[in-house]
Protein backbone atom coordinates (compact mmCIF):
# COMPACT_ATOMS: atom_id res chain seq x y z
CA UNK A 1 0.00 0.00 0.00
CA UNK A 2 1.24 3.47 -0.90
CA UNK A 3 0.28 6.21 1.56
CA UNK A 4 -0.25 9.45 -0.37
CA UNK A 5 -0.09 12.39 2.03
CA UNK A 6 -2.79 15.04 1.70
CA UNK A 7 -1.59 18.41 2.99
CA UNK A 8 -3.80 20.60 0.79
CA UNK A 9 -0.99 21.44 -1.63
CA UNK A 10 -2.52 20.56 -5.00
CA UNK A 11 -1.93 17.87 -7.67
CA UNK A 12 -2.90 15.10 -5.23
CA UNK A 13 -5.67 13.71 -7.45
CA UNK A 14 -3.54 13.49 -10.59
CA UNK A 15 -0.71 11.70 -8.79
CA UNK A 16 -3.12 9.19 -7.23
CA UNK A 17 -4.74 8.61 -10.62
CA UNK A 18 -1.35 7.86 -12.21
CA UNK A 19 -0.38 5.46 -9.41
CA UNK A 20 -3.68 3.61 -9.69
CA UNK A 21 -3.27 3.45 -13.47
CA UNK A 22 -0.05 1.54 -12.78
CA UNK A 23 -1.95 -0.89 -10.55
CA UNK A 24 -0.78 0.47 -7.21
CA UNK A 25 -2.98 0.31 -4.13
CA UNK A 26 -3.08 3.79 -2.64
CA UNK A 27 -4.49 5.40 0.48
CA UNK A 28 -4.84 9.18 0.69
CA UNK A 29 -4.23 10.19 4.26
CA UNK A 30 -3.58 12.92 6.82
CA UNK A 31 -3.09 10.31 9.56
CA UNK A 32 0.44 10.13 10.98
CA UNK A 33 -0.12 6.53 12.09
CA UNK A 34 -1.00 5.45 8.55
CA UNK A 35 2.17 7.13 7.29
CA UNK A 36 4.24 5.56 10.05
CA UNK A 37 3.04 2.08 9.07
CA UNK A 38 3.25 2.43 5.28
CA UNK A 39 5.82 0.55 3.20
CA UNK A 40 5.76 3.31 0.57
CA UNK A 41 4.97 7.02 0.97
CA UNK A 42 4.34 9.71 -1.64
CA UNK A 43 4.29 13.43 -0.85
CA UNK A 44 2.94 15.37 -3.84
CA UNK A 45 2.52 19.11 -3.91
CA UNK A 46 2.02 22.21 -5.99
CA UNK A 47 2.05 25.67 -4.50
CA UNK A 48 3.78 27.46 -1.66
CA UNK A 49 6.39 25.86 0.59
CA UNK A 50 4.41 27.24 3.53
CA UNK A 51 1.84 24.49 2.93
CA UNK A 52 4.29 22.05 4.53
CA UNK A 53 3.46 23.59 7.91
CA UNK A 54 0.48 21.22 8.04
CA UNK A 55 2.84 18.25 7.97
CA UNK A 56 4.36 19.40 11.26
CA UNK A 57 0.97 20.19 12.79
CA UNK A 58 -0.40 16.72 11.93
CA UNK A 59 2.68 14.93 13.25
CA UNK A 60 3.49 13.66 9.77
CA UNK A 61 7.03 15.07 9.68
CA UNK A 62 8.11 12.87 12.57
CA UNK A 63 6.11 9.93 11.17
CA UNK A 64 8.00 10.21 7.88
CA UNK A 65 11.34 10.27 9.72
CA UNK A 66 10.40 7.09 11.59
CA UNK A 67 9.03 5.33 8.52
CA UNK A 68 12.10 6.14 6.44
CA UNK A 69 14.39 4.97 9.24
CA UNK A 70 12.45 1.69 9.25
CA UNK A 71 13.03 1.25 5.52
CA UNK A 72 9.91 2.68 3.90
CA UNK A 73 10.39 4.00 0.36
CA UNK A 74 9.62 7.73 0.10
CA UNK A 75 8.94 9.83 -2.99
CA UNK A 76 8.47 13.60 -2.89
CA UNK A 77 7.01 15.37 -5.93
CA UNK A 78 7.64 19.07 -6.71
CA UNK A 79 7.22 20.85 -3.34
CA UNK A 80 7.52 17.33 -1.92
CA UNK A 81 11.11 17.20 -3.21
CA UNK A 82 11.90 20.66 -1.86
CA UNK A 83 10.61 19.62 1.58
CA UNK A 84 13.32 16.95 1.74
CA UNK A 85 15.92 19.72 2.00
CA UNK A 86 16.57 21.98 5.00
CA UNK A 87 14.17 24.67 3.85
CA UNK A 88 13.30 27.20 1.18
CA UNK A 89 13.66 30.95 0.80
CA UNK A 90 9.99 30.88 -0.26
CA UNK A 91 9.07 30.45 3.41
CA UNK A 92 12.20 31.05 5.51
CA UNK A 93 10.29 30.48 8.74
CA UNK A 94 9.45 26.90 7.75
CA UNK A 95 11.88 24.02 8.18
CA UNK A 96 12.06 21.17 5.73
CA UNK A 97 12.68 17.55 6.65
CA UNK A 98 16.43 18.16 6.39
CA UNK A 99 17.19 14.76 4.90
CA UNK A 100 19.36 16.49 2.31
CA UNK A 101 21.59 19.49 3.01
CA UNK A 102 20.90 22.86 1.42
CA UNK A 103 18.21 25.45 0.83
CA UNK A 104 15.84 25.75 -2.10
CA UNK A 105 16.04 29.14 -3.78
CA UNK A 106 14.10 31.08 -6.40
CA UNK A 107 15.36 31.14 -9.97
CA UNK A 108 17.49 34.23 -10.62
CA UNK A 109 15.81 37.16 -12.36
CA UNK A 110 18.78 37.45 -14.71
CA UNK A 111 21.01 34.66 -15.99
CA UNK A 112 24.07 35.18 -18.20
CA UNK A 113 23.02 38.76 -18.88
CA UNK A 114 19.48 37.96 -20.02
CA UNK A 115 16.15 38.10 -18.22
CA UNK A 116 15.07 34.68 -16.99
CA UNK A 117 11.36 33.93 -16.94
CA UNK A 118 9.98 32.50 -13.73
CA UNK A 119 8.20 30.21 -13.07
CA UNK A 120 10.02 27.60 -15.12
CA UNK A 121 7.08 26.03 -16.95
CA UNK A 122 7.09 23.36 -19.64
CA UNK A 123 9.16 20.50 -20.95
CA UNK A 124 12.84 20.28 -20.14
CA UNK A 125 15.36 17.47 -20.22
CA UNK A 126 16.96 15.33 -17.57
CA UNK A 127 20.47 16.14 -18.75
CA UNK A 128 22.19 13.55 -16.58
CA UNK A 129 21.02 10.24 -15.16
CA UNK A 130 23.10 8.70 -12.38
CA UNK A 131 24.15 5.14 -13.11
CA UNK A 132 22.50 2.69 -10.75
CA UNK A 133 19.57 4.94 -9.85
CA UNK A 134 16.61 2.76 -8.95
CA UNK A 135 14.09 5.53 -9.52
CA UNK A 136 15.46 6.32 -12.99
CA UNK A 137 15.87 2.73 -14.19
CA UNK A 138 15.10 2.67 -17.90
CA UNK A 139 15.27 6.47 -18.25
CA UNK A 140 17.94 7.71 -20.67
CA UNK A 141 19.79 11.00 -20.30
CA UNK A 142 18.01 13.68 -22.31
CA UNK A 143 14.53 12.38 -21.55
CA UNK A 144 11.96 15.16 -21.36
CA UNK A 145 9.74 15.82 -18.35
CA UNK A 146 7.24 18.52 -17.43
CA UNK A 147 8.11 21.24 -14.91
CA UNK A 148 6.22 24.08 -13.29
CA UNK A 149 8.06 25.79 -10.40
CA UNK A 150 9.70 29.02 -9.30
CA UNK A 151 11.98 27.59 -6.60
CA UNK A 152 14.60 24.93 -7.12
CA UNK A 153 16.75 22.59 -5.07
CA UNK A 154 20.55 22.81 -5.25
CA UNK A 155 22.69 20.14 -6.85
CA UNK A 156 23.99 17.93 -4.03
CA UNK A 157 25.84 14.63 -3.69
CA UNK A 158 22.52 12.74 -3.70
CA UNK A 159 21.34 14.38 -6.95
CA UNK A 160 20.44 11.59 -9.40
CA UNK A 161 19.58 13.86 -12.34
CA UNK A 162 20.30 17.46 -13.24
CA UNK A 163 18.19 19.82 -15.35
CA UNK A 164 19.43 23.18 -16.61
CA UNK A 165 17.41 26.39 -16.46
CA UNK A 166 19.10 29.48 -15.12
CA UNK A 167 21.94 27.13 -14.24
CA UNK A 168 21.88 23.56 -12.97
CA UNK A 169 19.36 22.37 -10.41
CA UNK A 170 18.27 19.02 -8.98
CA UNK A 171 15.66 17.36 -11.15
CA UNK A 172 15.83 14.10 -9.18
CA UNK A 173 17.35 13.39 -5.79
CA UNK A 174 17.87 9.86 -4.48
CA UNK A 175 19.71 8.37 -1.55
CA UNK A 176 18.83 4.81 -0.64
CA UNK A 177 15.07 4.76 0.14
CA UNK A 178 14.45 8.53 0.02
CA UNK A 179 13.76 10.08 -3.39
CA UNK A 180 12.26 13.19 -4.93
CA UNK A 181 11.43 14.60 -8.35
CA UNK A 182 11.03 18.30 -9.09
CA UNK A 183 9.05 17.63 -12.25
CA UNK A 184 5.51 16.26 -12.42
CA UNK A 185 5.75 12.57 -13.36
CA UNK A 186 1.98 12.33 -13.81
CA UNK A 187 2.24 14.95 -16.59
CA UNK A 188 5.52 13.74 -18.09
CA UNK A 189 4.27 11.09 -20.54
CA UNK A 190 6.31 7.88 -20.88
CA UNK A 191 9.31 9.10 -18.86
CA UNK A 192 7.10 10.13 -15.94
CA UNK A 193 5.19 6.86 -15.98
CA UNK A 194 8.48 4.93 -16.01
CA UNK A 195 9.64 6.83 -12.92
CA UNK A 196 6.38 6.09 -11.07
CA UNK A 197 6.44 2.47 -12.23
CA UNK A 198 9.97 2.10 -10.86
CA UNK A 199 8.83 3.46 -7.50
CA UNK A 200 5.76 1.21 -7.39
CA UNK A 201 7.87 -1.86 -8.16
CA UNK A 202 10.60 -1.24 -5.56
Tab-separated table of C-alpha atoms in Angstrom:
chain	number	residue	atom	x	y	z
A	1	UNK	CA	0.000	0.000	0.000
A	2	UNK	CA	1.243	3.475	-0.898
A	3	UNK	CA	0.284	6.213	1.557
A	4	UNK	CA	-0.253	9.451	-0.368
A	5	UNK	CA	-0.087	12.391	2.025
A	6	UNK	CA	-2.787	15.041	1.698
A	7	UNK	CA	-1.593	18.407	2.986
A	8	UNK	CA	-3.799	20.597	0.786
A	9	UNK	CA	-0.986	21.436	-1.632
A	10	UNK	CA	-2.516	20.564	-5.000
A	11	UNK	CA	-1.933	17.873	-7.673
A	12	UNK	CA	-2.901	15.099	-5.231
A	13	UNK	CA	-5.665	13.712	-7.449
A	14	UNK	CA	-3.537	13.494	-10.592
A	15	UNK	CA	-0.713	11.703	-8.786
A	16	UNK	CA	-3.122	9.188	-7.232
A	17	UNK	CA	-4.737	8.606	-10.616
A	18	UNK	CA	-1.349	7.863	-12.207
A	19	UNK	CA	-0.377	5.461	-9.408
A	20	UNK	CA	-3.677	3.608	-9.691
A	21	UNK	CA	-3.273	3.449	-13.475
A	22	UNK	CA	-0.046	1.538	-12.778
A	23	UNK	CA	-1.949	-0.886	-10.553
A	24	UNK	CA	-0.779	0.471	-7.208
A	25	UNK	CA	-2.982	0.306	-4.133
A	26	UNK	CA	-3.082	3.792	-2.638
A	27	UNK	CA	-4.488	5.399	0.483
A	28	UNK	CA	-4.836	9.179	0.686
A	29	UNK	CA	-4.231	10.194	4.265
A	30	UNK	CA	-3.582	12.916	6.823
A	31	UNK	CA	-3.088	10.314	9.564
A	32	UNK	CA	0.443	10.135	10.979
A	33	UNK	CA	-0.116	6.531	12.093
A	34	UNK	CA	-0.997	5.449	8.551
A	35	UNK	CA	2.168	7.133	7.290
A	36	UNK	CA	4.238	5.556	10.049
A	37	UNK	CA	3.042	2.083	9.066
A	38	UNK	CA	3.248	2.427	5.276
A	39	UNK	CA	5.821	0.552	3.198
A	40	UNK	CA	5.762	3.309	0.571
A	41	UNK	CA	4.971	7.020	0.973
A	42	UNK	CA	4.340	9.708	-1.636
A	43	UNK	CA	4.286	13.430	-0.845
A	44	UNK	CA	2.936	15.369	-3.837
A	45	UNK	CA	2.523	19.110	-3.906
A	46	UNK	CA	2.023	22.206	-5.995
A	47	UNK	CA	2.045	25.666	-4.504
A	48	UNK	CA	3.776	27.462	-1.661
A	49	UNK	CA	6.392	25.860	0.594
A	50	UNK	CA	4.406	27.245	3.531
A	51	UNK	CA	1.839	24.485	2.932
A	52	UNK	CA	4.293	22.050	4.531
A	53	UNK	CA	3.458	23.587	7.909
A	54	UNK	CA	0.481	21.222	8.039
A	55	UNK	CA	2.843	18.251	7.972
A	56	UNK	CA	4.356	19.397	11.256
A	57	UNK	CA	0.969	20.188	12.786
A	58	UNK	CA	-0.399	16.723	11.927
A	59	UNK	CA	2.682	14.928	13.250
A	60	UNK	CA	3.494	13.660	9.766
A	61	UNK	CA	7.025	15.074	9.685
A	62	UNK	CA	8.107	12.868	12.571
A	63	UNK	CA	6.107	9.927	11.169
A	64	UNK	CA	7.996	10.213	7.878
A	65	UNK	CA	11.335	10.267	9.719
A	66	UNK	CA	10.398	7.090	11.593
A	67	UNK	CA	9.031	5.333	8.518
A	68	UNK	CA	12.105	6.143	6.443
A	69	UNK	CA	14.390	4.967	9.242
A	70	UNK	CA	12.449	1.693	9.254
A	71	UNK	CA	13.031	1.247	5.522
A	72	UNK	CA	9.907	2.683	3.898
A	73	UNK	CA	10.393	4.005	0.360
A	74	UNK	CA	9.624	7.734	0.101
A	75	UNK	CA	8.939	9.833	-2.989
A	76	UNK	CA	8.473	13.604	-2.893
A	77	UNK	CA	7.012	15.368	-5.934
A	78	UNK	CA	7.638	19.072	-6.709
A	79	UNK	CA	7.224	20.848	-3.339
A	80	UNK	CA	7.521	17.327	-1.918
A	81	UNK	CA	11.108	17.195	-3.210
A	82	UNK	CA	11.899	20.658	-1.860
A	83	UNK	CA	10.607	19.620	1.575
A	84	UNK	CA	13.315	16.952	1.736
A	85	UNK	CA	15.920	19.720	1.999
A	86	UNK	CA	16.575	21.975	4.999
A	87	UNK	CA	14.174	24.673	3.850
A	88	UNK	CA	13.303	27.197	1.177
A	89	UNK	CA	13.656	30.951	0.803
A	90	UNK	CA	9.994	30.881	-0.260
A	91	UNK	CA	9.065	30.453	3.411
A	92	UNK	CA	12.201	31.047	5.513
A	93	UNK	CA	10.293	30.480	8.743
A	94	UNK	CA	9.449	26.896	7.748
A	95	UNK	CA	11.878	24.019	8.184
A	96	UNK	CA	12.063	21.170	5.733
A	97	UNK	CA	12.681	17.547	6.646
A	98	UNK	CA	16.433	18.165	6.393
A	99	UNK	CA	17.186	14.763	4.903
A	100	UNK	CA	19.364	16.494	2.311
A	101	UNK	CA	21.592	19.493	3.006
A	102	UNK	CA	20.901	22.859	1.420
A	103	UNK	CA	18.207	25.452	0.832
A	104	UNK	CA	15.838	25.750	-2.099
A	105	UNK	CA	16.040	29.137	-3.784
A	106	UNK	CA	14.104	31.083	-6.396
A	107	UNK	CA	15.361	31.145	-9.973
A	108	UNK	CA	17.492	34.234	-10.618
A	109	UNK	CA	15.808	37.161	-12.364
A	110	UNK	CA	18.781	37.454	-14.710
A	111	UNK	CA	21.009	34.659	-15.995
A	112	UNK	CA	24.068	35.184	-18.195
A	113	UNK	CA	23.019	38.762	-18.877
A	114	UNK	CA	19.478	37.964	-20.016
A	115	UNK	CA	16.154	38.100	-18.220
A	116	UNK	CA	15.070	34.684	-16.990
A	117	UNK	CA	11.357	33.932	-16.945
A	118	UNK	CA	9.984	32.500	-13.732
A	119	UNK	CA	8.205	30.209	-13.071
A	120	UNK	CA	10.022	27.600	-15.120
A	121	UNK	CA	7.082	26.029	-16.947
A	122	UNK	CA	7.088	23.364	-19.641
A	123	UNK	CA	9.163	20.501	-20.948
A	124	UNK	CA	12.838	20.277	-20.138
A	125	UNK	CA	15.358	17.470	-20.217
A	126	UNK	CA	16.964	15.331	-17.567
A	127	UNK	CA	20.471	16.136	-18.754
A	128	UNK	CA	22.189	13.551	-16.579
A	129	UNK	CA	21.022	10.240	-15.159
A	130	UNK	CA	23.096	8.696	-12.379
A	131	UNK	CA	24.149	5.144	-13.105
A	132	UNK	CA	22.503	2.691	-10.748
A	133	UNK	CA	19.572	4.940	-9.846
A	134	UNK	CA	16.605	2.756	-8.947
A	135	UNK	CA	14.086	5.531	-9.518
A	136	UNK	CA	15.464	6.317	-12.987
A	137	UNK	CA	15.871	2.734	-14.192
A	138	UNK	CA	15.099	2.670	-17.903
A	139	UNK	CA	15.274	6.467	-18.249
A	140	UNK	CA	17.937	7.709	-20.672
A	141	UNK	CA	19.794	11.002	-20.298
A	142	UNK	CA	18.015	13.685	-22.305
A	143	UNK	CA	14.529	12.384	-21.545
A	144	UNK	CA	11.964	15.163	-21.365
A	145	UNK	CA	9.738	15.823	-18.355
A	146	UNK	CA	7.242	18.522	-17.426
A	147	UNK	CA	8.111	21.237	-14.906
A	148	UNK	CA	6.224	24.081	-13.290
A	149	UNK	CA	8.063	25.788	-10.405
A	150	UNK	CA	9.697	29.022	-9.300
A	151	UNK	CA	11.976	27.586	-6.601
A	152	UNK	CA	14.604	24.931	-7.116
A	153	UNK	CA	16.753	22.588	-5.074
A	154	UNK	CA	20.552	22.812	-5.251
A	155	UNK	CA	22.691	20.138	-6.853
A	156	UNK	CA	23.988	17.926	-4.031
A	157	UNK	CA	25.845	14.628	-3.685
A	158	UNK	CA	22.522	12.743	-3.704
A	159	UNK	CA	21.342	14.377	-6.951
A	160	UNK	CA	20.435	11.593	-9.398
A	161	UNK	CA	19.577	13.859	-12.341
A	162	UNK	CA	20.304	17.465	-13.237
A	163	UNK	CA	18.194	19.820	-15.349
A	164	UNK	CA	19.425	23.184	-16.613
A	165	UNK	CA	17.410	26.390	-16.465
A	166	UNK	CA	19.096	29.478	-15.121
A	167	UNK	CA	21.939	27.125	-14.236
A	168	UNK	CA	21.884	23.563	-12.970
A	169	UNK	CA	19.356	22.369	-10.414
A	170	UNK	CA	18.274	19.020	-8.977
A	171	UNK	CA	15.657	17.361	-11.148
A	172	UNK	CA	15.834	14.101	-9.180
A	173	UNK	CA	17.349	13.388	-5.787
A	174	UNK	CA	17.871	9.859	-4.484
A	175	UNK	CA	19.708	8.366	-1.548
A	176	UNK	CA	18.826	4.811	-0.640
A	177	UNK	CA	15.071	4.764	0.138
A	178	UNK	CA	14.451	8.533	0.020
A	179	UNK	CA	13.762	10.084	-3.390
A	180	UNK	CA	12.260	13.191	-4.926
A	181	UNK	CA	11.434	14.603	-8.350
A	182	UNK	CA	11.033	18.302	-9.090
A	183	UNK	CA	9.050	17.626	-12.248
A	184	UNK	CA	5.512	16.257	-12.421
A	185	UNK	CA	5.755	12.569	-13.365
A	186	UNK	CA	1.982	12.332	-13.807
A	187	UNK	CA	2.243	14.951	-16.588
A	188	UNK	CA	5.519	13.737	-18.087
A	189	UNK	CA	4.267	11.090	-20.538
A	190	UNK	CA	6.306	7.885	-20.877
A	191	UNK	CA	9.307	9.104	-18.863
A	192	UNK	CA	7.103	10.134	-15.944
A	193	UNK	CA	5.193	6.858	-15.977
A	194	UNK	CA	8.479	4.930	-16.014
A	195	UNK	CA	9.637	6.827	-12.916
A	196	UNK	CA	6.384	6.094	-11.073
A	197	UNK	CA	6.444	2.470	-12.229
A	198	UNK	CA	9.971	2.103	-10.859
A	199	UNK	CA	8.825	3.464	-7.502
A	200	UNK	CA	5.760	1.212	-7.386
A	201	UNK	CA	7.868	-1.861	-8.159
A	202	UNK	CA	10.595	-1.242	-5.562
